[in-house]
CSV table of C-alpha atoms in Angstrom, one decimal:
chain,number,residue,atom,x,y,z
R,1,VAL,CA,94.7,116.8,58.3
R,2,SER,CA,95.8,119.9,56.3
R,3,GLU,CA,93.0,119.3,53.8
R,4,LEU,CA,90.5,119.2,56.7
R,5,GLN,CA,91.9,122.4,58.3
R,6,GLN,CA,91.2,124.3,55.1
R,7,GLN,CA,87.5,123.8,55.2
R,8,SER,CA,85.2,126.5,56.6
R,9,ALA,CA,83.4,126.0,59.9
R,10,SER,CA,79.8,125.4,58.7
R,11,ASN,CA,77.8,122.4,59.8
R,12,GLY,CA,78.2,120.8,56.4
R,13,SER,CA,82.0,121.1,56.4
R,14,LEU,CA,82.1,119.8,60.0
R,15,ALA,CA,80.0,116.9,58.9
R,16,ASN,CA,82.4,116.2,56.0
R,17,ILE,CA,85.4,116.3,58.5
R,18,LEU,CA,83.6,113.8,60.8
R,19,THR,CA,82.8,111.6,57.8
R,20,LYS,CA,86.5,111.6,56.7
R,21,LEU,CA,87.6,110.9,60.3
R,22,GLY,CA,85.1,108.0,60.3
R,23,ASP,CA,86.6,106.7,57.1
R,24,LEU,CA,90.0,106.8,58.8
R,25,TYR,CA,88.7,104.9,61.9
R,26,SER,CA,87.0,102.4,59.6
R,27,ALA,CA,90.2,101.8,57.6
R,28,SER,CA,92.0,101.1,60.9
R,29,GLU,CA,89.1,98.7,61.8
R,30,ASN,CA,88.0,100.8,64.8
R,31,TYR,CA,84.4,100.4,63.9
R,32,PRO,CA,82.7,101.6,67.0
R,33,GLN,CA,84.5,105.0,66.7
R,34,ALA,CA,83.7,105.1,63.0
R,35,ILE,CA,80.0,104.6,63.4
R,36,ASN,CA,79.9,107.1,66.2
R,37,LEU,CA,81.6,109.7,63.9
R,38,TYR,CA,79.3,108.8,60.9
R,39,SER,CA,76.3,109.2,63.2
R,40,ARG,CA,77.5,112.6,64.4
R,41,ALA,CA,78.1,113.7,60.8
R,42,ILE,CA,74.6,112.8,59.8
R,43,GLU,CA,73.2,114.7,62.8
R,44,LEU,CA,75.2,117.8,61.8
R,45,LYS,CA,74.0,117.6,58.3
R,46,ARG,CA,70.4,117.2,59.5
R,47,SER,CA,70.7,120.4,61.7
R,48,ASP,CA,72.4,122.5,59.0
R,49,ILE,CA,70.3,125.7,58.3
R,50,PHE,CA,70.6,125.2,54.6
R,51,PHE,CA,69.3,121.7,54.9
R,52,THR,CA,66.1,121.0,52.8
R,53,SER,CA,63.4,118.6,54.0
R,54,SER,CA,63.5,116.7,50.7
R,55,GLU,CA,67.1,115.5,51.6
R,56,GLU,CA,66.2,114.4,55.1
R,57,PRO,CA,65.5,110.7,54.5
R,58,SER,CA,68.8,110.3,52.5
R,59,PHE,CA,70.7,110.6,55.8
R,60,ALA,CA,68.8,107.8,57.4
R,61,TRP,CA,69.4,105.7,54.2
R,62,GLN,CA,73.1,106.5,54.7
R,63,MET,CA,72.8,105.0,58.2
R,64,ILE,CA,71.2,101.9,56.6
R,65,GLU,CA,74.3,101.7,54.3
R,66,ILE,CA,76.6,102.0,57.3
R,67,GLY,CA,74.7,99.2,59.0
R,68,ASN,CA,75.0,97.1,55.8
R,69,LEU,CA,78.7,97.6,55.8
R,70,PHE,CA,78.9,96.2,59.4
R,71,TYR,CA,76.5,93.5,58.5
R,72,ARG,CA,78.7,92.4,55.7
R,73,LEU,CA,81.6,92.4,58.1
R,74,ARG,CA,79.5,90.1,60.4
R,75,ASP,CA,79.5,92.7,63.2
R,76,TYR,CA,75.8,92.3,63.9
R,77,LYS,CA,75.9,94.5,67.0
R,78,LEU,CA,77.3,97.5,65.3
R,79,ALA,CA,75.1,96.9,62.3
R,80,GLU,CA,72.1,96.8,64.6
R,81,ASP,CA,73.1,100.0,66.2
R,82,ALA,CA,73.2,101.8,62.9
R,83,PHE,CA,69.8,100.3,61.9
R,84,LYS,CA,68.3,101.4,65.2
R,85,LYS,CA,69.5,105.0,64.6
R,86,ALA,CA,68.1,104.9,61.1
R,87,SER,CA,64.8,103.5,62.4
R,88,ASP,CA,64.5,106.3,65.0
R,89,TYR,CA,65.1,108.9,62.3
R,90,PHE,CA,62.6,107.3,59.8
R,91,GLU,CA,60.0,107.3,62.6
R,92,SER,CA,60.6,111.0,63.3
R,93,VAL,CA,59.9,111.9,59.6
R,94,ASN,CA,57.1,109.3,59.3
R,95,ASP,CA,58.9,107.3,56.5
R,96,GLN,CA,57.1,103.9,56.9
R,97,LYS,CA,59.1,102.1,54.2
R,98,GLY,CA,62.3,103.3,55.9
R,99,VAL,CA,61.1,102.0,59.3
R,100,ILE,CA,60.2,98.7,57.7
R,101,THR,CA,63.6,98.4,56.1
R,102,ALA,CA,65.4,99.2,59.4
R,103,ILE,CA,63.2,96.7,61.3
R,104,ASN,CA,63.9,94.0,58.7
R,105,ASN,CA,67.7,94.6,58.9
R,106,ILE,CA,67.6,94.5,62.7
R,107,GLY,CA,65.7,91.2,62.5
R,108,LEU,CA,68.4,89.8,60.1
R,109,CYS,CA,71.1,90.9,62.6
R,110,ARG,CA,69.3,89.0,65.3
R,111,LEU,CA,68.8,86.0,63.2
R,112,ASN,CA,72.4,85.8,62.3
R,113,ASP,CA,73.4,86.4,65.9
R,114,ASN,CA,71.5,83.2,66.9
R,115,LYS,CA,68.6,85.1,68.4
R,116,PRO,CA,65.7,83.6,66.3
R,117,GLN,CA,62.9,84.6,68.7
R,118,GLU,CA,64.0,88.2,68.7
R,119,ALA,CA,64.3,88.1,64.9
R,120,TYR,CA,60.9,86.5,64.7
R,121,ASP,CA,59.4,89.4,66.8
R,122,ARG,CA,61.0,92.0,64.4
R,123,PHE,CA,59.7,90.2,61.3
R,124,VAL,CA,56.2,90.1,62.8
R,125,GLN,CA,56.4,93.8,63.5
R,126,MET,CA,57.7,94.3,59.9
R,127,LEU,CA,54.7,92.3,58.5
R,128,ARG,CA,52.2,94.4,60.5
R,129,LEU,CA,53.7,97.7,59.1
R,130,ALA,CA,53.9,96.3,55.6
R,131,LYS,CA,50.3,95.3,55.7
R,132,LYS,CA,49.4,98.7,57.1
R,133,ILE,CA,50.9,100.5,54.0
R,134,ASN,CA,49.9,97.6,51.7
R,135,ASP,CA,53.4,96.9,50.3
R,136,PRO,CA,53.3,93.5,48.7
R,137,SER,CA,57.1,93.1,48.4
R,138,ARG,CA,57.7,93.9,52.0
R,139,ILE,CA,54.7,91.6,53.0
R,140,TYR,CA,56.4,88.8,51.0
R,141,SER,CA,59.8,89.5,52.6
R,142,SER,CA,58.6,89.6,56.1
R,143,THR,CA,56.5,86.4,55.7
R,144,THR,CA,59.6,84.7,54.3
R,145,TYR,CA,61.7,85.8,57.2
R,146,ILE,CA,59.0,84.8,59.7
R,147,GLY,CA,59.2,81.3,58.2
R,148,ILE,CA,63.0,81.2,58.4
R,149,SER,CA,62.8,82.4,62.0
R,150,LEU,CA,60.2,79.7,62.9
R,151,ALA,CA,62.4,77.1,61.3
R,152,ALA,CA,65.4,78.3,63.4
R,153,LEU,CA,63.2,78.0,66.5
R,154,GLY,CA,62.4,74.4,65.6
R,155,ARG,CA,58.8,75.2,64.8
R,156,TYR,CA,58.9,73.5,61.5
R,157,ASP,CA,55.2,72.9,60.8
R,158,GLU,CA,54.5,76.6,61.3
R,159,ALA,CA,57.4,77.5,59.1
R,160,ILE,CA,56.3,75.2,56.3
R,161,ARG,CA,52.7,76.5,56.6
R,162,ILE,CA,53.9,80.1,56.4
R,163,LEU,CA,56.3,79.5,53.5
R,164,GLU,CA,53.8,77.5,51.5
R,165,ALA,CA,51.0,80.1,51.9
R,166,ASP,CA,50.0,82.3,49.0
R,167,GLN,CA,51.8,85.6,49.1
R,168,PRO,CA,49.2,88.4,48.5
R,169,GLY,CA,50.0,90.7,45.6
R,170,LEU,CA,52.9,88.6,44.2
R,171,GLN,CA,52.0,86.3,41.3
R,172,SER,CA,54.4,84.4,39.1
R,173,PRO,CA,54.6,85.7,35.5
R,174,ASP,CA,52.6,82.7,34.1
R,175,GLU,CA,49.6,83.3,36.4
């Protein structure tokens, strides 16, 4: 606390204080409070007058990392909350790859939370966006996750057809 009290009152230092408090809450396994503080810290950093636009997406990627932390802890609701915040931010700065990543991660949360139809819907959305920006690796990933979701829904023939289909833009090294 004394270390935190010595920092100046700029947005950047307030964001650092919130981040450190978030770390303390995370260490005590109070994850809802931790993610709330991390989110506030990111918002403060975003609004800092010294903030440069080239740094903006890094904060949304930090939210992705926070979501990944909760995903690894199998707290899919908190992970999804972080991914939604990242997605909103990526949309506001028109970062399509970021939006696709966040949608993918939300789909994975829903798949692991036994909500395969909701996961399927996210992966279809991801595929549409990946095709729009012509990103072969994201097209491949979304198609794979669509197949997995279909299998979880018991739609095995569709899943097999999707998973056996040629994936555009991705060829094996021998081809």
